[in-house]
CSV table of C-alpha atoms and ligand atoms in Angstrom, one decimal:
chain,number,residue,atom,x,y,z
A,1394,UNK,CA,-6.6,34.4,9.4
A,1395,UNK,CA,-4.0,31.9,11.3
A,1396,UNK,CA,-0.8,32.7,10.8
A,1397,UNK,CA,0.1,29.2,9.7
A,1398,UNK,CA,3.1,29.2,7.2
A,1399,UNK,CA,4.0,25.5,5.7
A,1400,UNK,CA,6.2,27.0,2.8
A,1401,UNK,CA,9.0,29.4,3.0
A,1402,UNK,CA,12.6,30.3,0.9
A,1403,UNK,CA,15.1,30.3,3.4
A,1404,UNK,CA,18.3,32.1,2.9
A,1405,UNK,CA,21.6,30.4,4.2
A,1406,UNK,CA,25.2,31.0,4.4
A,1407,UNK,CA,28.0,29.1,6.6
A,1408,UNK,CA,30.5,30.9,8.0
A,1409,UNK,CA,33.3,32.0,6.2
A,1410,UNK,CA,36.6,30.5,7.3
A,1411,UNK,CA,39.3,32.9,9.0
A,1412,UNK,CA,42.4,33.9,7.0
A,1413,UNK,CA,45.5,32.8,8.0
A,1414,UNK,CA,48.1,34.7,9.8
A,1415,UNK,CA,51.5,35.6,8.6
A,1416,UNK,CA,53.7,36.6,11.4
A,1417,UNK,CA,57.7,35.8,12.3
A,1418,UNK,CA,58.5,34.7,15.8
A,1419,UNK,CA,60.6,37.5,17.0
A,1420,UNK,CA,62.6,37.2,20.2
A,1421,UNK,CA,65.3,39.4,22.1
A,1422,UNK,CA,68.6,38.8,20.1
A,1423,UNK,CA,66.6,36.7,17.5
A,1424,UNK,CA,65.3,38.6,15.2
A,1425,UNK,CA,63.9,35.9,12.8
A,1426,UNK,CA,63.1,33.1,15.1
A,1427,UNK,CA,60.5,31.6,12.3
A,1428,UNK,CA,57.5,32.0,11.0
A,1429,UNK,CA,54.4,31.6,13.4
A,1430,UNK,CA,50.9,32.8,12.0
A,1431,UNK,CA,48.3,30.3,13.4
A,1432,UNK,CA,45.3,28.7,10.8
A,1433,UNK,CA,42.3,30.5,10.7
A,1434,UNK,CA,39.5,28.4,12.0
A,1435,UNK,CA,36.7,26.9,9.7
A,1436,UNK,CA,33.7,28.5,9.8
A,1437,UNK,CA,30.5,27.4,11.4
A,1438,UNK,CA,27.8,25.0,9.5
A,1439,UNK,CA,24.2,26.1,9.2
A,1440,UNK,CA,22.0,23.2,10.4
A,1441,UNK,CA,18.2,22.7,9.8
A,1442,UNK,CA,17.3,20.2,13.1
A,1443,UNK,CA,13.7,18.4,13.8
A,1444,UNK,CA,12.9,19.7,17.3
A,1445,UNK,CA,9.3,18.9,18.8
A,1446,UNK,CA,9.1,22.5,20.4
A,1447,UNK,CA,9.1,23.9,16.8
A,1448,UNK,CA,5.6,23.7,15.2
A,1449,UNK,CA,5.3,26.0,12.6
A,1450,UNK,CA,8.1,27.4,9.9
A,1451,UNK,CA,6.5,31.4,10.9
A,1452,UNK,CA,10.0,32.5,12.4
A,1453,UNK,CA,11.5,31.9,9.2
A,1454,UNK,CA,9.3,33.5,7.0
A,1455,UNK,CA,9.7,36.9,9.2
A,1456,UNK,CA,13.5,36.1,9.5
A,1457,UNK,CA,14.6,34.3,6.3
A,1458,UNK,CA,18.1,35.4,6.1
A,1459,UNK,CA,20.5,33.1,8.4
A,1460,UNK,CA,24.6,32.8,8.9
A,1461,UNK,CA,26.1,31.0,10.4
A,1462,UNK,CA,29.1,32.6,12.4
A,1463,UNK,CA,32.7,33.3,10.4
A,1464,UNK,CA,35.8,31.8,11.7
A,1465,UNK,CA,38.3,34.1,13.4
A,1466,UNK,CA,41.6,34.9,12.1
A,1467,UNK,CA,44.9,33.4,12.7
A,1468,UNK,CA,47.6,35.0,15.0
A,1469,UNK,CA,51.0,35.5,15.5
A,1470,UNK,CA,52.4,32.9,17.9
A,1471,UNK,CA,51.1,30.2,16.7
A,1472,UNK,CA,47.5,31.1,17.5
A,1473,UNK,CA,44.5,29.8,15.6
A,1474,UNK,CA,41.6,31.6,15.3
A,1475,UNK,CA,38.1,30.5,16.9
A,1476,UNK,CA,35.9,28.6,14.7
A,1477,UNK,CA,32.7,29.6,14.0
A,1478,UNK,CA,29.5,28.4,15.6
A,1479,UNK,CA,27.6,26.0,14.3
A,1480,UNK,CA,23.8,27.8,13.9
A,1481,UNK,CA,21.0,25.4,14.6
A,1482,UNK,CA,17.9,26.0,13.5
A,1483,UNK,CA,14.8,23.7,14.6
A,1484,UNK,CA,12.2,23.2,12.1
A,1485,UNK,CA,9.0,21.5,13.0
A,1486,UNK,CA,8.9,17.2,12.3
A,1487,UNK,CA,8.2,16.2,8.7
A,1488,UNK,CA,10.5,19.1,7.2
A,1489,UNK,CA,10.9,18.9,3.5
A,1490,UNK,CA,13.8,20.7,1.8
A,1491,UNK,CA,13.6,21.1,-1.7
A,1492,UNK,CA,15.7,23.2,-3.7
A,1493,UNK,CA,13.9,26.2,-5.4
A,1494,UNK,CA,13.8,23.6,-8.8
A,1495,UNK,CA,12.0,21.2,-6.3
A,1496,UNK,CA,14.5,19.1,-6.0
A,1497,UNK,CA,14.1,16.7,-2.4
A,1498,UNK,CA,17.3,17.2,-0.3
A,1499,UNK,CA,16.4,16.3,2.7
A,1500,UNK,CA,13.1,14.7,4.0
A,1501,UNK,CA,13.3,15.5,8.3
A,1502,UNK,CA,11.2,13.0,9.9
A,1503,UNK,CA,11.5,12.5,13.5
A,1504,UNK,CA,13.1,14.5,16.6
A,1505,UNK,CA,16.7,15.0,15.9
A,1506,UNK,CA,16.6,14.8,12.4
A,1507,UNK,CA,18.9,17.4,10.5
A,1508,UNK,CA,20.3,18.4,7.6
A,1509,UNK,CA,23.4,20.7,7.1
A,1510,UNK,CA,22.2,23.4,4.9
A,1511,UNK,CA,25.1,25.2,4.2
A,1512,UNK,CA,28.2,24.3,5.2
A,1513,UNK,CA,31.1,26.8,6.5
A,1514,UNK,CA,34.2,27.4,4.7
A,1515,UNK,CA,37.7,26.5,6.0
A,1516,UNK,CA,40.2,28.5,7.7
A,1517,UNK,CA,42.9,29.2,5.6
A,1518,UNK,CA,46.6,28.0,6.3
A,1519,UNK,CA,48.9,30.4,8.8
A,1520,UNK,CA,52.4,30.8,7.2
A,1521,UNK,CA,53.8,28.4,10.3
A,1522,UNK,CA,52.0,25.8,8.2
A,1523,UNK,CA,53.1,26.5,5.2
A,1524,UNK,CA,56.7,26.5,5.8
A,1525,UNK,CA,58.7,23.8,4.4
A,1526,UNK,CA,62.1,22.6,3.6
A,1527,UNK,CA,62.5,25.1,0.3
A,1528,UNK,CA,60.8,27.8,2.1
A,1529,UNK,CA,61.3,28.3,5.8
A,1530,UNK,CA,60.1,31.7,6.1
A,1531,UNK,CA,56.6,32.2,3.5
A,1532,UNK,CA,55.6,35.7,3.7
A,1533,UNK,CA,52.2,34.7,2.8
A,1534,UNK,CA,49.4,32.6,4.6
A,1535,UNK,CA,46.2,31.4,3.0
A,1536,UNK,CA,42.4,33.6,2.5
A,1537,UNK,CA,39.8,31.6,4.8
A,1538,UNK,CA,36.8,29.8,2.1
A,1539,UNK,CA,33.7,31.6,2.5
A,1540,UNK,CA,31.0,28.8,3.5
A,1541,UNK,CA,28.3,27.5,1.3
A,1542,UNK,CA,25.5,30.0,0.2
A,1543,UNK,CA,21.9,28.6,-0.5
A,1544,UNK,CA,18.4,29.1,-0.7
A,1545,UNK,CA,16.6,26.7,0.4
A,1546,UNK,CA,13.0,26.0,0.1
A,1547,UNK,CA,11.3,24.0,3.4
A,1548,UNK,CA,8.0,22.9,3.0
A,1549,UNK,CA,5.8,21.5,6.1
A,1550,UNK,CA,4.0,18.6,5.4
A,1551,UNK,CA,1.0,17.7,8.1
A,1552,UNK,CA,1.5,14.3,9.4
A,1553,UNK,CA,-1.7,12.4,10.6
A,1554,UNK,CA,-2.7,8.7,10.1
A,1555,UNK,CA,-6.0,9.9,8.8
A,1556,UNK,CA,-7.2,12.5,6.0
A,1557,UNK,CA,-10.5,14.3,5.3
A,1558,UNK,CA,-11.0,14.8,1.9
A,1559,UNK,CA,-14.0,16.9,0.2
A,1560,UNK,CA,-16.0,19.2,-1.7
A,1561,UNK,CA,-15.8,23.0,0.2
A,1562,UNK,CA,-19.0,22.8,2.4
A,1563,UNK,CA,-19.1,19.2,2.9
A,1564,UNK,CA,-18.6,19.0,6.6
A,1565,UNK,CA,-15.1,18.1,7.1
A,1566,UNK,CA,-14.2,20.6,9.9
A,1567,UNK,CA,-17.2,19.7,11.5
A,1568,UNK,CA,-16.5,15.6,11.1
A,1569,UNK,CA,-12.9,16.7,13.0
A,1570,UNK,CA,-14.6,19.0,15.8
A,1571,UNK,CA,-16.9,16.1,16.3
A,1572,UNK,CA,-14.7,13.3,16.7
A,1573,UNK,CA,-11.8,15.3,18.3
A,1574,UNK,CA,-10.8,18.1,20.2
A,1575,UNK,CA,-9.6,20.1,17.2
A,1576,UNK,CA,-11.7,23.3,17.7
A,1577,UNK,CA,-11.6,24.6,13.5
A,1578,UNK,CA,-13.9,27.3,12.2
A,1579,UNK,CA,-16.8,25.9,10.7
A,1580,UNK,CA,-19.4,28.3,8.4
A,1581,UNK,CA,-21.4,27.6,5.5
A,1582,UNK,CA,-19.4,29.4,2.8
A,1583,UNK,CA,-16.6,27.2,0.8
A,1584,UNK,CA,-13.1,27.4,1.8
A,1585,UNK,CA,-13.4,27.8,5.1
A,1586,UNK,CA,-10.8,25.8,6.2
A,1587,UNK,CA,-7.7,27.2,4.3
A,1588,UNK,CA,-4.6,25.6,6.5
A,1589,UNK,CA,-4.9,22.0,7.3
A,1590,UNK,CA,-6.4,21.5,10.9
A,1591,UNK,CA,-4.9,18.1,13.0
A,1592,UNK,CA,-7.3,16.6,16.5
A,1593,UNK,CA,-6.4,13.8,18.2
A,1594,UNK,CA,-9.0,10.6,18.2
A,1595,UNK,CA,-9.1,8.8,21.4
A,1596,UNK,CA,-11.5,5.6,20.3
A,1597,UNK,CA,-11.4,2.6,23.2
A,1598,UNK,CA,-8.0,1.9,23.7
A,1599,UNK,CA,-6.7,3.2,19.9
A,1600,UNK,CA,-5.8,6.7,19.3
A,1601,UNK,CA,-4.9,8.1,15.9
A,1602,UNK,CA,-4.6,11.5,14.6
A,1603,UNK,CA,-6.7,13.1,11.9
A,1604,UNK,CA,-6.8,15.9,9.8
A,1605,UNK,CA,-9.1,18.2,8.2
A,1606,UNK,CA,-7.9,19.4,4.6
A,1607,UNK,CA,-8.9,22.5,3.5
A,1608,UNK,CA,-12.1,21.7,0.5
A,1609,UNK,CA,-10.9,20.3,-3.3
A,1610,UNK,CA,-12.8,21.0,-6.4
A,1611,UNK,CA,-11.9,19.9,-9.7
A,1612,UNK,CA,-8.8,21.0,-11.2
A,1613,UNK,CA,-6.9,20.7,-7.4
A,1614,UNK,CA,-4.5,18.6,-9.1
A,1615,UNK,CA,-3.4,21.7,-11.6
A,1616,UNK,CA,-4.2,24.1,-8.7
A,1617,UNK,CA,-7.1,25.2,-8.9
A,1618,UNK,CA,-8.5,26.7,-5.7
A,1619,UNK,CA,-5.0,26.0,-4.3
A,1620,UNK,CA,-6.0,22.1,-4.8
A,1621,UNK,CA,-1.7,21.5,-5.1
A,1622,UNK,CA,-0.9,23.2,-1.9
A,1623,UNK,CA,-3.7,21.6,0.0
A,1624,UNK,CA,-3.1,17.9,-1.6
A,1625,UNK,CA,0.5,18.1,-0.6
A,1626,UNK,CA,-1.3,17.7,3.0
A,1627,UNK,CA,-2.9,14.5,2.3
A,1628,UNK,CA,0.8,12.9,0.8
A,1629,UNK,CA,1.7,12.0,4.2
A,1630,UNK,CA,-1.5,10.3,5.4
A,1631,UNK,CA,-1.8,6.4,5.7
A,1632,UNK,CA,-5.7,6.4,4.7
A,1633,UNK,CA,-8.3,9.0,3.8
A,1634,UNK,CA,-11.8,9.8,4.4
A,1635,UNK,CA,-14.6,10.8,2.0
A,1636,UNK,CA,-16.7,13.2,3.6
A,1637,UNK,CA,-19.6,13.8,1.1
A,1638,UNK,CA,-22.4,16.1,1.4
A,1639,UNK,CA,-25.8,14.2,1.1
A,1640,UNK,CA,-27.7,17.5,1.2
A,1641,UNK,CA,-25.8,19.8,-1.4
A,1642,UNK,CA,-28.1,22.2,-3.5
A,1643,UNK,CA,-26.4,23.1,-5.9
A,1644,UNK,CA,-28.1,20.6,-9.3
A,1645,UNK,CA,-24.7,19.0,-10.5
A,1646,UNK,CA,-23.8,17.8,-7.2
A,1647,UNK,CA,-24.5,14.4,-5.5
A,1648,UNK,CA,-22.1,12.4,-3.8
A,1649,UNK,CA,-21.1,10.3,-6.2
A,1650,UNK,CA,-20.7,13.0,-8.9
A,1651,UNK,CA,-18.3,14.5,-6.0
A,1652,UNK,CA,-16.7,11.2,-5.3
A,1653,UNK,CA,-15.9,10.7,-9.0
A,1654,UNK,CA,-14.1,14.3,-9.0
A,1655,UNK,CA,-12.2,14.1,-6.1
A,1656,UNK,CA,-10.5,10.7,-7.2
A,1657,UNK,CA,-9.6,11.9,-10.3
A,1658,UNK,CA,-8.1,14.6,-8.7
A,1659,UNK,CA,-6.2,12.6,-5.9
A,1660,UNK,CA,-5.4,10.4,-9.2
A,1661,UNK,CA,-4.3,13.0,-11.2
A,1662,UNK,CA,-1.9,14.6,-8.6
A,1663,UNK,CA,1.2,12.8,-9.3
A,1664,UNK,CA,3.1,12.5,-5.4
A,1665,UNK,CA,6.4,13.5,-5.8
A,1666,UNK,CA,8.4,10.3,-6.9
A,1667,UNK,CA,11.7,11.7,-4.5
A,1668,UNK,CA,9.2,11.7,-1.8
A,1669,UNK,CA,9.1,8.0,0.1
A,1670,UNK,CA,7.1,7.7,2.6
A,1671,UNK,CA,8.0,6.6,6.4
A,1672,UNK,CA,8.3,2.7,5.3
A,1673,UNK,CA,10.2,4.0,2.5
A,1674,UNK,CA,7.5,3.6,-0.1
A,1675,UNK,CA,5.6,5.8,-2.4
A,1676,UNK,CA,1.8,4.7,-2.2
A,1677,UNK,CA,0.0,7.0,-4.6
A,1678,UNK,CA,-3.2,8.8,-3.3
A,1679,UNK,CA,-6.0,7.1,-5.1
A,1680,UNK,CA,-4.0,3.8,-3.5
A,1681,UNK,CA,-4.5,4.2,-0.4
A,1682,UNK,CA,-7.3,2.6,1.6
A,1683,UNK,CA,-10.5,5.3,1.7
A,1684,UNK,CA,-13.8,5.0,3.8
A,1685,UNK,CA,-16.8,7.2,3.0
A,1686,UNK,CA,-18.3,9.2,5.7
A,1687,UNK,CA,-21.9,10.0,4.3
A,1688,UNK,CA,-22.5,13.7,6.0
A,1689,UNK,CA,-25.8,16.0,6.7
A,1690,UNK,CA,-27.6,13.1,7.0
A,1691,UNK,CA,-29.9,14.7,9.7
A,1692,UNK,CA,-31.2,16.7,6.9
A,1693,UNK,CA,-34.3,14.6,5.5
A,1694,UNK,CA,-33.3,15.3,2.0
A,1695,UNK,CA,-29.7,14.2,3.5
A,1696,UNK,CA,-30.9,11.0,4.7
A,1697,UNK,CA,-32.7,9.5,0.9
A,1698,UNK,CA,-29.5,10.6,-0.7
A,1699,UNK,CA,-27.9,8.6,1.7
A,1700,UNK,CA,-29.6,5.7,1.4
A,1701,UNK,CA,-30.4,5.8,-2.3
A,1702,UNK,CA,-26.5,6.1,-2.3
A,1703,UNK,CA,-24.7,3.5,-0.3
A,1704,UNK,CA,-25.8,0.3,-1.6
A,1705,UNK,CA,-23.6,1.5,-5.0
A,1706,UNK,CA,-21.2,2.5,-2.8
A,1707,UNK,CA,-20.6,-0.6,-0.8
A,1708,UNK,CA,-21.0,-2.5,-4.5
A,1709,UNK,CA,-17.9,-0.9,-5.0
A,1710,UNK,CA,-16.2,-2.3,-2.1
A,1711,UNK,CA,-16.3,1.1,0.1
A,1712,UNK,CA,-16.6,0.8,3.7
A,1713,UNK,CA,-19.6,3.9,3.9
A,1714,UNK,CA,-20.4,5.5,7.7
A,1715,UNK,CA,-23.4,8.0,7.8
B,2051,GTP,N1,-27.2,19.8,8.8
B,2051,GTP,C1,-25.9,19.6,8.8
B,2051,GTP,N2,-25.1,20.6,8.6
B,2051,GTP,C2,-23.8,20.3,8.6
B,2051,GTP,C3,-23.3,19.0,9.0
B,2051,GTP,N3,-21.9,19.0,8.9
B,2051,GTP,C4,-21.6,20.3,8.6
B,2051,GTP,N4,-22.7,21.0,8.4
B,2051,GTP,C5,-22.7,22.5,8.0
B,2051,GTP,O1,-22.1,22.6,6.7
B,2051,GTP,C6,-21.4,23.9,6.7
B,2051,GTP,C7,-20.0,23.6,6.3
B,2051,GTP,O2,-19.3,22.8,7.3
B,2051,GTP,P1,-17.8,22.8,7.5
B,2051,GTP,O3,-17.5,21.8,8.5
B,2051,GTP,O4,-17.2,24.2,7.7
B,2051,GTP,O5,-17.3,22.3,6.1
B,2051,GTP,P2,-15.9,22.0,5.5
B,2051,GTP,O6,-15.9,20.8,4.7
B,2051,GTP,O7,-14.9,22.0,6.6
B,2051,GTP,O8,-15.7,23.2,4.5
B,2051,GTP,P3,-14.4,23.9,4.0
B,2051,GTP,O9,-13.5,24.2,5.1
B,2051,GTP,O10,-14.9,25.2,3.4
B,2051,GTP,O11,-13.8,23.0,3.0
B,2051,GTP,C8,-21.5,24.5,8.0
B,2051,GTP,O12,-22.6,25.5,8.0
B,2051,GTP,C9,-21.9,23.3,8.9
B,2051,GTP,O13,-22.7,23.8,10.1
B,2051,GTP,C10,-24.2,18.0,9.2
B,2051,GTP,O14,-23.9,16.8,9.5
B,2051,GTP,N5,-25.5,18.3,9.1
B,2052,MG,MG1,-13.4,23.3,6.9
């Protein structure tokens, strides 16, 4: 199977800050020329970052655990310590970051993007900068702050202008292969297609991206046959395809019995409210524009259903491609 991981708990901790120094300037003939300890220095930020070389969150899920350097410690002479280093870590474009309640944090769209994911704690105060008028000489300095400790949860969401939604079986990977150069398995046993597969479509002079989402069945809006975690997928497409199978076998199945089941599933899957998308708007699933690719067609059986079929389709204002 790929190795394609889209969800993963990620363990973060900034830096802790250095601790402060207590030391007393000492000097030939002046034995208490002051005190002198230096501030320790803050410790370094943990920071999630969109970068376009990253494409899949797999280094995380073998490596989840990430820190951020610690600050270093004061020193005599009025010597701060080094602060930590900021850790960057790129994650692929279109980065969620929930908390482990689900909660959105941070929605990472486009190169650069980034997020601070655990901050590092400050460097605590040197006795040279604590010193005041009441107490010139303080034989104390200040503990560094450890820096923020999180899990966070990152989630990849595919982008593509187009999505192809169906019944296991009903062609999608081979609609993709066909139209772009997205080479995905295709075999005639359901669930083929279990991570979400993107091509490229070159038509005249538009191009737009597509992808193939792994086969619904009812109940993907609860789950079933991992219907949530292949739904999440389609959130971030602007329009979606029906690929319906004109020559399933099985008796309960034609296409419109499999229309009607996968748009009350894509109605039923509520898209996360927090979640807005790149115009900054939450267009539901079962409101977004759809087209019907009728598929198998070159099967005779395929090619009645079809045409028995589309007339009821278009009646219902469908755009339908065989
Ligand atoms: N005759 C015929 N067979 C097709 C056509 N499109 C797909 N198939 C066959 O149908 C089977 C399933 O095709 P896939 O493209 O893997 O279907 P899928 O929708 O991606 O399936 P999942 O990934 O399991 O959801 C394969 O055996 C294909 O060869 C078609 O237009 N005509
Ligand atoms: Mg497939």
């Amino acid at each position: 199977m790929a190795s394609f991981v889209d969800r993963v708990v990620l363990h973060v901790s900034g830096g802790t800050g250095g601790h402060g120094c207590v030391s007393v300037k000492r000097e030939k003939f002046k034995p208490l020329g002051g005190p002198d300890g230096g501030n320790g220095g803050d410790g370094g930020d943990v920071i999630l970052r969109v970068s376009g070389q990253t494409t899949t969150l797999l280094d995380y899920h073998h490596a989840p655990h990430r820190h951020a350097t610690n600050g270093g410690n004061g020193m005599g002479d009025w010597r701060g310590g080094k602060t930590g280093e900021t850790l960057i870590l790129p994650v692929p474009d279109g980065t969620v970051v929930k908390t482990k309640d689900g909660e959105v944090l941070a929605d990472l769209v486009g190169e650069g993007a980034e997020f601070v994911a655990a901050a590092g704690g400050q460097g605590g105060l040197g006795n040279s900068s604590l010193s005041s008028q009441k107490r010139k000489a303080p034989g104390f300095a200040l503990l560094g702050i450890p820096g923020d400790e999180r899990d966070v949860v990152l989630e990849l969401k595919s982008i593509a202008d187009i999505a192809l939604v169906g019944f296991p079986s009903a062609g999608k990977s081979s609609l993709i292969a066909a139209m772009s150069a997205a080479r995905p398995k295709i075999a005639d046993y359901p669930f083929t297609t279990l991570v979400p597969n993107l091509g490229v479509v070159q038509a005249g002079d538009t191009r737009f991206t597509i992808a193939d989402v792994p086969g619904l069945i009812e109940g993907a809006s609860e789950g079933k046959g991992l219907g949530h975690y292949f739904l999440r997928h389609v959130e971030r497409c602007a329009a979606l395809v029906h690929v319906l199978d004109c020559a399933a076998l099985e008796a309960d199945r034609d296409p419109l019995a499999d229309l009607a089941i996968i748009e009350q599933e894509l109605e039923k899957y509520t898209v996360d409210m927090s979640f807005a998308g790149p115009d900054g708007d939450v267009v539901p699933l079962n409101g977004r524009p759809r087209l019907i690719a009728l598929n198998k067609v070159d099967v005779p059986d395929g090619k009645d259903m079809a045409g028995f079929v589309r007339p009821e389709l278009e009646a219902r204002g469908y755009r339908v491609f065989e």
